[in-house]
């Protein structure tokens, strides 16, 4: 007598990035898992899909949430928002490493009424969050750059960390794109905690601070800067660098040309000035969240982000996930995909599901619709696996 076939169990690791403007990485993972589990629960003895959720980040917005999901503790602190208004920010801390992000301190999403302020926005709140992290005596601080509202070269951050920028009358300037050109002198008060703590910049932006590929030219438009403002910001940043060099930081001009100095409106430059080590955001957070160990216990990896395109292939988070998945089937989920099927193999993708294939509506700004579509996609993935 032939014994019945044992039910099939498929172990999935759901490891997406956020769908920017719509859902956090955690919300994406939960919606997909709900769809996968609904088919598994309804299948009876036919099989089961086991889901392990690992919401990811690449050093941009969502980095603190991803660290908290992996076991870090969230610590909240009030900082100055991008235009000076108080905002409740949070960092992640595990007793050794603190994760601080730009997006939840002085990011675009925090601008009052969504009004872009290309000249007035400041990175000061990020510096205040770093200062709060330092008060916890961490061995290292991971500075997650991404989603910045400002193009102040990190001037705002530096003012919170012991720098004083003075105008021609000796008045202290607040950090902003507009005040860069007004700097007459720079003074620095020592902050021993900075010298005693390892600083890590997690970013996959490679732009320098100045010029045609610099922060104002490439990222200024998305922060509301027109042609005249881009020129003013570039000139202001060049002046800022020269004043830092005059004040004794002989590395300033070289660091302005360093890859990644232009990230987060020039915050990358200021972090390098403080002695930070720059690392790939995607790979650093995959290590921090123990992706390699997590994927070893799964059969299939499901990853994704809001848009899969040429930039994804260039090293964004889903590409890093695919590279580390060790030959396991990889399924990608996205809001949209501009990657033709014949190029899926470049990321070893077995299938790409997009929200755009399930609706004619714009889901990018509709979290409820996005979540509902992801649940449907989860059901379709499960049906294919079982």
PDB file of C-alpha atoms in Angstrom, residues 72-321:
ATOM      1  CA  UNK A  72      17.263  46.988  19.225  1.00  0.00           C
ATOM      2  CA  UNK A  73      15.447  49.195  21.735  1.00  0.00           C
ATOM      3  CA  UNK A  74      13.766  52.370  20.522  1.00  0.00           C
ATOM      4  CA  UNK A  75      14.736  55.535  22.389  1.00  0.00           C
ATOM      5  CA  UNK A  76      12.727  58.705  21.745  1.00  0.00           C
ATOM      6  CA  UNK A  77      14.000  62.264  21.901  1.00  0.00           C
ATOM      7  CA  UNK A  78      12.679  65.664  20.834  1.00  0.00           C
ATOM      8  CA  UNK A  79      14.824  67.463  18.241  1.00  0.00           C
ATOM      9  CA  UNK A  80      14.532  70.459  15.954  1.00  0.00           C
ATOM     10  CA  UNK A  81      12.755  69.480  12.768  1.00  0.00           C
ATOM     11  CA  UNK A  82      13.938  70.592   9.323  1.00  0.00           C
ATOM     12  CA  UNK A  83      12.546  74.107   9.768  1.00  0.00           C
ATOM     13  CA  UNK A  84      13.080  74.330  13.532  1.00  0.00           C
ATOM     14  CA  UNK A  85       9.762  72.966  14.781  1.00  0.00           C
ATOM     15  CA  UNK A  86      10.055  70.328  17.544  1.00  0.00           C
ATOM     16  CA  UNK A  87       9.671  66.746  16.300  1.00  0.00           C
ATOM     17  CA  UNK A  88       9.640  63.493  18.223  1.00  0.00           C
ATOM     18  CA  UNK A  89      12.504  61.488  16.761  1.00  0.00           C
ATOM     19  CA  UNK A  90      13.751  58.054  17.698  1.00  0.00           C
ATOM     20  CA  UNK A  91      17.028  56.194  17.626  1.00  0.00           C
ATOM     21  CA  UNK A  92      17.721  52.470  18.016  1.00  0.00           C
ATOM     22  CA  UNK A  93      20.175  51.191  20.634  1.00  0.00           C
ATOM     23  CA  UNK A  94      21.259  47.697  21.669  1.00  0.00           C
ATOM     24  CA  UNK A  95      23.732  48.653  24.388  1.00  0.00           C
ATOM     25  CA  UNK A  96      26.646  48.845  21.975  1.00  0.00           C
ATOM     26  CA  UNK A  97      25.462  50.313  18.677  1.00  0.00           C
ATOM     27  CA  UNK A  98      23.158  53.291  18.193  1.00  0.00           C
ATOM     28  CA  UNK A  99      21.362  53.854  14.886  1.00  0.00           C
ATOM     29  CA  UNK A 100      20.396  57.446  14.080  1.00  0.00           C
ATOM     30  CA  UNK A 101      18.615  58.433  10.882  1.00  0.00           C
ATOM     31  CA  UNK A 102      18.117  61.654   8.969  1.00  0.00           C
ATOM     32  CA  UNK A 103      14.579  60.883   7.825  1.00  0.00           C
ATOM     33  CA  UNK A 104      12.946  60.887  11.259  1.00  0.00           C
ATOM     34  CA  UNK A 105      14.859  63.955  12.487  1.00  0.00           C
ATOM     35  CA  UNK A 106      15.100  66.438   9.600  1.00  0.00           C
ATOM     36  CA  UNK A 107      13.631  64.561   6.650  1.00  0.00           C
ATOM     37  CA  UNK A 108      11.409  65.675   3.796  1.00  0.00           C
ATOM     38  CA  UNK A 109       8.383  63.983   5.344  1.00  0.00           C
ATOM     39  CA  UNK A 110       8.672  66.254   8.402  1.00  0.00           C
ATOM     40  CA  UNK A 111       8.326  69.568   6.546  1.00  0.00           C
ATOM     41  CA  UNK A 112       5.249  71.427   7.821  1.00  0.00           C
ATOM     42  CA  UNK A 113       2.363  70.956   5.385  1.00  0.00           C
ATOM     43  CA  UNK A 114       4.809  69.313   2.987  1.00  0.00           C
ATOM     44  CA  UNK A 115       6.158  72.718   1.898  1.00  0.00           C
ATOM     45  CA  UNK A 116       9.664  72.328   0.474  1.00  0.00           C
ATOM     46  CA  UNK A 117      12.306  74.649   1.941  1.00  0.00           C
ATOM     47  CA  UNK A 118      15.471  74.227  -0.156  1.00  0.00           C
ATOM     48  CA  UNK A 119      17.269  77.215   1.387  1.00  0.00           C
ATOM     49  CA  UNK A 120      15.850  77.262   4.910  1.00  0.00           C
ATOM     50  CA  UNK A 121      15.821  73.576   5.899  1.00  0.00           C
ATOM     51  CA  UNK A 122      18.522  72.481   8.339  1.00  0.00           C
ATOM     52  CA  UNK A 123      20.204  69.272   9.462  1.00  0.00           C
ATOM     53  CA  UNK A 124      20.463  70.472  13.076  1.00  0.00           C
ATOM     54  CA  UNK A 125      17.930  67.923  14.340  1.00  0.00           C
ATOM     55  CA  UNK A 126      20.090  65.085  13.092  1.00  0.00           C
ATOM     56  CA  UNK A 127      23.013  66.485  15.065  1.00  0.00           C
ATOM     57  CA  UNK A 128      20.830  66.715  18.178  1.00  0.00           C
ATOM     58  CA  UNK A 129      19.855  63.059  17.747  1.00  0.00           C
ATOM     59  CA  UNK A 130      23.521  62.091  17.379  1.00  0.00           C
ATOM     60  CA  UNK A 131      24.257  64.037  20.574  1.00  0.00           C
ATOM     61  CA  UNK A 132      21.482  62.145  22.366  1.00  0.00           C
ATOM     62  CA  UNK A 133      22.895  58.839  21.078  1.00  0.00           C
ATOM     63  CA  UNK A 134      26.351  59.797  22.392  1.00  0.00           C
ATOM     64  CA  UNK A 135      24.856  60.395  25.853  1.00  0.00           C
ATOM     65  CA  UNK A 136      24.095  56.647  26.009  1.00  0.00           C
ATOM     66  CA  UNK A 137      27.832  55.854  25.739  1.00  0.00           C
ATOM     67  CA  UNK A 138      27.667  53.618  22.666  1.00  0.00           C
ATOM     68  CA  UNK A 139      30.743  52.005  21.178  1.00  0.00           C
ATOM     69  CA  UNK A 140      29.577  53.148  17.763  1.00  0.00           C
ATOM     70  CA  UNK A 141      26.957  55.340  16.133  1.00  0.00           C
ATOM     71  CA  UNK A 142      25.568  54.364  12.748  1.00  0.00           C
ATOM     72  CA  UNK A 143      24.478  57.467  10.851  1.00  0.00           C
ATOM     73  CA  UNK A 144      21.774  56.506   8.365  1.00  0.00           C
ATOM     74  CA  UNK A 145      21.636  59.135   5.628  1.00  0.00           C
ATOM     75  CA  UNK A 146      18.630  59.399   3.360  1.00  0.00           C
ATOM     76  CA  UNK A 147      15.448  61.423   2.949  1.00  0.00           C
ATOM     77  CA  UNK A 148      17.020  64.749   3.938  1.00  0.00           C
ATOM     78  CA  UNK A 149      15.064  67.978   3.469  1.00  0.00           C
ATOM     79  CA  UNK A 150      18.135  70.209   3.552  1.00  0.00           C
ATOM     80  CA  UNK A 151      21.192  71.039   1.474  1.00  0.00           C
ATOM     81  CA  UNK A 152      23.295  72.650   4.182  1.00  0.00           C
ATOM     82  CA  UNK A 153      26.395  70.453   3.915  1.00  0.00           C
ATOM     83  CA  UNK A 154      25.787  69.259   7.461  1.00  0.00           C
ATOM     84  CA  UNK A 155      26.288  72.768   8.832  1.00  0.00           C
ATOM     85  CA  UNK A 156      23.206  72.356  11.025  1.00  0.00           C
ATOM     86  CA  UNK A 157      24.423  69.027  12.366  1.00  0.00           C
ATOM     87  CA  UNK A 158      27.851  70.483  13.158  1.00  0.00           C
ATOM     88  CA  UNK A 159      26.315  73.388  15.100  1.00  0.00           C
ATOM     89  CA  UNK A 160      24.693  70.806  17.409  1.00  0.00           C
ATOM     90  CA  UNK A 161      28.040  69.024  17.834  1.00  0.00           C
ATOM     91  CA  UNK A 162      30.258  71.864  18.958  1.00  0.00           C
ATOM     92  CA  UNK A 163      30.910  74.005  15.866  1.00  0.00           C
ATOM     93  CA  UNK A 164      30.164  77.737  15.782  1.00  0.00           C
ATOM     94  CA  UNK A 165      29.695  79.453  12.429  1.00  0.00           C
ATOM     95  CA  UNK A 166      29.947  83.244  12.691  1.00  0.00           C
ATOM     96  CA  UNK A 167      28.967  85.981  10.262  1.00  0.00           C
ATOM     97  CA  UNK A 168      31.002  89.144   9.592  1.00  0.00           C
ATOM     98  CA  UNK A 169      29.514  90.797  12.708  1.00  0.00           C
ATOM     99  CA  UNK A 170      30.404  87.837  14.919  1.00  0.00           C
ATOM    100  CA  UNK A 171      26.817  86.611  15.228  1.00  0.00           C
ATOM    101  CA  UNK A 172      26.279  82.879  15.348  1.00  0.00           C
ATOM    102  CA  UNK A 173      24.584  81.429  12.303  1.00  0.00           C
ATOM    103  CA  UNK A 174      22.073  78.636  12.342  1.00  0.00           C
ATOM    104  CA  UNK A 175      22.785  75.925   9.815  1.00  0.00           C
ATOM    105  CA  UNK A 176      20.847  76.155   6.559  1.00  0.00           C
ATOM    106  CA  UNK A 177      21.482  76.400   2.853  1.00  0.00           C
ATOM    107  CA  UNK A 178      20.865  80.139   2.986  1.00  0.00           C
ATOM    108  CA  UNK A 179      23.415  80.766   5.760  1.00  0.00           C
ATOM    109  CA  UNK A 180      26.308  78.927   4.038  1.00  0.00           C
ATOM    110  CA  UNK A 181      27.331  82.038   2.100  1.00  0.00           C
ATOM    111  CA  UNK A 182      27.249  84.183   5.257  1.00  0.00           C
ATOM    112  CA  UNK A 183      29.997  82.266   7.094  1.00  0.00           C
ATOM    113  CA  UNK A 184      32.906  84.513   8.001  1.00  0.00           C
ATOM    114  CA  UNK A 185      34.655  82.401  10.643  1.00  0.00           C
ATOM    115  CA  UNK A 186      34.426  78.902  12.091  1.00  0.00           C
ATOM    116  CA  UNK A 187      35.148  77.883  15.689  1.00  0.00           C
ATOM    117  CA  UNK A 188      34.981  74.413  17.172  1.00  0.00           C
ATOM    118  CA  UNK A 189      34.495  73.385  20.784  1.00  0.00           C
ATOM    119  CA  UNK A 190      35.831  69.917  21.468  1.00  0.00           C
ATOM    120  CA  UNK A 191      33.329  67.127  22.059  1.00  0.00           C
ATOM    121  CA  UNK A 192      35.270  64.234  23.615  1.00  0.00           C
ATOM    122  CA  UNK A 193      32.450  61.746  23.030  1.00  0.00           C
ATOM    123  CA  UNK A 194      32.938  62.123  19.280  1.00  0.00           C
ATOM    124  CA  UNK A 195      36.605  61.222  19.553  1.00  0.00           C
ATOM    125  CA  UNK A 196      35.849  58.182  21.710  1.00  0.00           C
ATOM    126  CA  UNK A 197      33.058  56.713  19.564  1.00  0.00           C
ATOM    127  CA  UNK A 198      33.259  54.913  16.247  1.00  0.00           C
ATOM    128  CA  UNK A 199      31.173  56.771  13.665  1.00  0.00           C
ATOM    129  CA  UNK A 200      29.820  54.911  10.646  1.00  0.00           C
ATOM    130  CA  UNK A 201      28.059  56.481   7.680  1.00  0.00           C
ATOM    131  CA  UNK A 202      25.658  54.033   6.069  1.00  0.00           C
ATOM    132  CA  UNK A 203      24.853  55.238   2.560  1.00  0.00           C
ATOM    133  CA  UNK A 204      24.946  54.006  -1.011  1.00  0.00           C
ATOM    134  CA  UNK A 205      25.090  57.491  -2.558  1.00  0.00           C
ATOM    135  CA  UNK A 206      28.395  58.108  -4.372  1.00  0.00           C
ATOM    136  CA  UNK A 207      28.049  61.781  -5.350  1.00  0.00           C
ATOM    137  CA  UNK A 208      30.627  64.393  -4.294  1.00  0.00           C
ATOM    138  CA  UNK A 209      29.578  67.549  -2.494  1.00  0.00           C
ATOM    139  CA  UNK A 210      30.012  70.044  -5.349  1.00  0.00           C
ATOM    140  CA  UNK A 211      29.733  70.357  -9.109  1.00  0.00           C
ATOM    141  CA  UNK A 212      27.586  68.765 -11.796  1.00  0.00           C
ATOM    142  CA  UNK A 213      27.232  65.540  -9.815  1.00  0.00           C
ATOM    143  CA  UNK A 214      27.142  67.266  -6.449  1.00  0.00           C
ATOM    144  CA  UNK A 215      24.403  67.495  -3.840  1.00  0.00           C
ATOM    145  CA  UNK A 216      22.677  70.689  -5.096  1.00  0.00           C
ATOM    146  CA  UNK A 217      22.672  69.723  -8.782  1.00  0.00           C
ATOM    147  CA  UNK A 218      21.546  66.121  -8.373  1.00  0.00           C
ATOM    148  CA  UNK A 219      19.373  66.173  -5.262  1.00  0.00           C
ATOM    149  CA  UNK A 220      18.408  69.855  -4.984  1.00  0.00           C
ATOM    150  CA  UNK A 221      15.417  69.617  -7.358  1.00  0.00           C
ATOM    151  CA  UNK A 222      13.671  66.958  -5.268  1.00  0.00           C
ATOM    152  CA  UNK A 223      14.007  69.316  -2.291  1.00  0.00           C
ATOM    153  CA  UNK A 224      12.421  72.187  -4.198  1.00  0.00           C
ATOM    154  CA  UNK A 225      15.510  73.979  -5.536  1.00  0.00           C
ATOM    155  CA  UNK A 226      15.231  75.730  -8.896  1.00  0.00           C
ATOM    156  CA  UNK A 227      18.148  76.657 -11.148  1.00  0.00           C
ATOM    157  CA  UNK A 228      19.067  79.863  -9.271  1.00  0.00           C
ATOM    158  CA  UNK A 229      18.819  78.137  -5.892  1.00  0.00           C
ATOM    159  CA  UNK A 230      20.984  75.247  -7.091  1.00  0.00           C
ATOM    160  CA  UNK A 231      23.682  77.724  -8.114  1.00  0.00           C
ATOM    161  CA  UNK A 232      23.395  79.571  -4.788  1.00  0.00           C
ATOM    162  CA  UNK A 233      23.620  76.322  -2.823  1.00  0.00           C
ATOM    163  CA  UNK A 234      26.641  75.098  -4.773  1.00  0.00           C
ATOM    164  CA  UNK A 235      28.417  78.446  -4.294  1.00  0.00           C
ATOM    165  CA  UNK A 236      27.459  78.477  -0.608  1.00  0.00           C
ATOM    166  CA  UNK A 237      28.811  74.965  -0.065  1.00  0.00           C
ATOM    167  CA  UNK A 238      32.092  75.866  -1.810  1.00  0.00           C
ATOM    168  CA  UNK A 239      32.396  78.898   0.514  1.00  0.00           C
ATOM    169  CA  UNK A 240      31.605  76.697   3.534  1.00  0.00           C
ATOM    170  CA  UNK A 241      34.350  74.226   2.580  1.00  0.00           C
ATOM    171  CA  UNK A 242      36.890  77.020   2.130  1.00  0.00           C
ATOM    172  CA  UNK A 243      36.037  78.508   5.549  1.00  0.00           C
ATOM    173  CA  UNK A 244      36.417  75.128   7.231  1.00  0.00           C
ATOM    174  CA  UNK A 245      39.839  74.793   5.568  1.00  0.00           C
ATOM    175  CA  UNK A 246      40.812  78.314   6.724  1.00  0.00           C
ATOM    176  CA  UNK A 247      39.790  77.340  10.263  1.00  0.00           C
ATOM    177  CA  UNK A 248      42.373  74.579  10.227  1.00  0.00           C
ATOM    178  CA  UNK A 249      40.626  71.515   8.836  1.00  0.00           C
ATOM    179  CA  UNK A 250      43.017  70.863   5.975  1.00  0.00           C
ATOM    180  CA  UNK A 251      41.018  67.771   4.895  1.00  0.00           C
ATOM    181  CA  UNK A 252      37.928  69.778   4.013  1.00  0.00           C
ATOM    182  CA  UNK A 253      38.623  70.326   0.318  1.00  0.00           C
ATOM    183  CA  UNK A 254      39.695  66.716  -0.256  1.00  0.00           C
ATOM    184  CA  UNK A 255      36.662  65.380   1.631  1.00  0.00           C
ATOM    185  CA  UNK A 256      34.318  67.552  -0.459  1.00  0.00           C
ATOM    186  CA  UNK A 257      35.439  65.517  -3.486  1.00  0.00           C
ATOM    187  CA  UNK A 258      35.107  62.193  -1.698  1.00  0.00           C
ATOM    188  CA  UNK A 259      32.534  59.686  -2.948  1.00  0.00           C
ATOM    189  CA  UNK A 260      29.398  60.047  -0.851  1.00  0.00           C
ATOM    190  CA  UNK A 261      30.166  63.548   0.424  1.00  0.00           C
ATOM    191  CA  UNK A 262      27.037  64.758  -1.354  1.00  0.00           C
ATOM    192  CA  UNK A 263      24.676  62.315   0.338  1.00  0.00           C
ATOM    193  CA  UNK A 264      21.775  63.790   2.341  1.00  0.00           C
ATOM    194  CA  UNK A 265      22.376  67.324   1.130  1.00  0.00           C
ATOM    195  CA  UNK A 266      26.052  67.204   2.061  1.00  0.00           C
ATOM    196  CA  UNK A 267      25.640  65.542   5.449  1.00  0.00           C
ATOM    197  CA  UNK A 268      27.962  62.869   4.102  1.00  0.00           C
ATOM    198  CA  UNK A 269      30.709  65.517   3.911  1.00  0.00           C
ATOM    199  CA  UNK A 270      30.154  66.672   7.489  1.00  0.00           C
ATOM    200  CA  UNK A 271      30.152  63.092   8.785  1.00  0.00           C
ATOM    201  CA  UNK A 272      33.448  62.413   7.009  1.00  0.00           C
ATOM    202  CA  UNK A 273      34.799  65.631   8.527  1.00  0.00           C
ATOM    203  CA  UNK A 274      34.002  64.165  11.957  1.00  0.00           C
ATOM    204  CA  UNK A 275      36.047  61.078  11.110  1.00  0.00           C
ATOM    205  CA  UNK A 276      33.223  58.722  10.173  1.00  0.00           C
ATOM    206  CA  UNK A 277      33.911  55.602   8.130  1.00  0.00           C
ATOM    207  CA  UNK A 278      31.715  55.221   5.065  1.00  0.00           C
ATOM    208  CA  UNK A 279      30.156  51.829   4.318  1.00  0.00           C
ATOM    209  CA  UNK A 280      27.561  50.434   1.935  1.00  0.00           C
ATOM    210  CA  UNK A 281      24.221  51.050   3.602  1.00  0.00           C
ATOM    211  CA  UNK A 282      22.606  47.965   2.080  1.00  0.00           C
ATOM    212  CA  UNK A 283      25.371  45.573   3.087  1.00  0.00           C
ATOM    213  CA  UNK A 284      25.878  47.120   6.523  1.00  0.00           C
ATOM    214  CA  UNK A 285      22.235  46.742   7.470  1.00  0.00           C
ATOM    215  CA  UNK A 286      22.061  43.206   6.087  1.00  0.00           C
ATOM    216  CA  UNK A 287      24.939  42.372   8.430  1.00  0.00           C
ATOM    217  CA  UNK A 288      23.428  44.307  11.341  1.00  0.00           C
ATOM    218  CA  UNK A 289      20.111  42.466  10.926  1.00  0.00           C
ATOM    219  CA  UNK A 290      21.857  39.082  10.557  1.00  0.00           C
ATOM    220  CA  UNK A 291      20.472  38.367   7.093  1.00  0.00           C
ATOM    221  CA  UNK A 292      22.981  35.606   6.309  1.00  0.00           C
ATOM    222  CA  UNK A 293      21.921  33.525   9.300  1.00  0.00           C
ATOM    223  CA  UNK A 294      18.223  34.174   8.700  1.00  0.00           C
ATOM    224  CA  UNK A 295      18.326  33.092   5.067  1.00  0.00           C
ATOM    225  CA  UNK A 296      20.082  29.815   5.914  1.00  0.00           C
ATOM    226  CA  UNK A 297      16.867  28.477   7.461  1.00  0.00           C
ATOM    227  CA  UNK A 298      14.620  29.297   4.501  1.00  0.00           C
ATOM    228  CA  UNK A 299      13.819  27.789   1.110  1.00  0.00           C
ATOM    229  CA  UNK A 300      12.695  30.948  -0.707  1.00  0.00           C
ATOM    230  CA  UNK A 301      13.591  34.630  -0.275  1.00  0.00           C
ATOM    231  CA  UNK A 302      10.992  37.311  -1.021  1.00  0.00           C
ATOM    232  CA  UNK A 303      12.356  40.836  -1.330  1.00  0.00           C
ATOM    233  CA  UNK A 304      11.291  44.096  -2.933  1.00  0.00           C
ATOM    234  CA  UNK A 305      10.974  47.871  -2.905  1.00  0.00           C
ATOM    235  CA  UNK A 306       8.792  50.564  -4.383  1.00  0.00           C
ATOM    236  CA  UNK A 307      10.418  50.522  -7.820  1.00  0.00           C
ATOM    237  CA  UNK A 308      12.680  47.932  -9.419  1.00  0.00           C
ATOM    238  CA  UNK A 309      14.789  49.532 -12.134  1.00  0.00           C
ATOM    239  CA  UNK A 310      18.348  50.252 -13.269  1.00  0.00           C
ATOM    240  CA  UNK A 311      19.191  51.766  -9.876  1.00  0.00           C
ATOM    241  CA  UNK A 312      18.186  48.489  -8.253  1.00  0.00           C
ATOM    242  CA  UNK A 313      20.707  46.639 -10.397  1.00  0.00           C
ATOM    243  CA  UNK A 314      23.364  49.194  -9.416  1.00  0.00           C
ATOM    244  CA  UNK A 315      23.356  47.905  -5.844  1.00  0.00           C
ATOM    245  CA  UNK A 316      20.181  48.892  -4.020  1.00  0.00           C
ATOM    246  CA  UNK A 317      18.887  46.673  -1.258  1.00  0.00           C
ATOM    247  CA  UNK A 318      17.044  43.999  -3.310  1.00  0.00           C
ATOM    248  CA  UNK A 319      20.207  43.452  -5.371  1.00  0.00           C
ATOM    249  CA  UNK A 320      22.248  43.003  -2.198  1.00  0.00           C
ATOM    250  CA  UNK A 321      19.646  40.541  -0.882  1.00  0.00           C
TER     251      UNK A 321
END
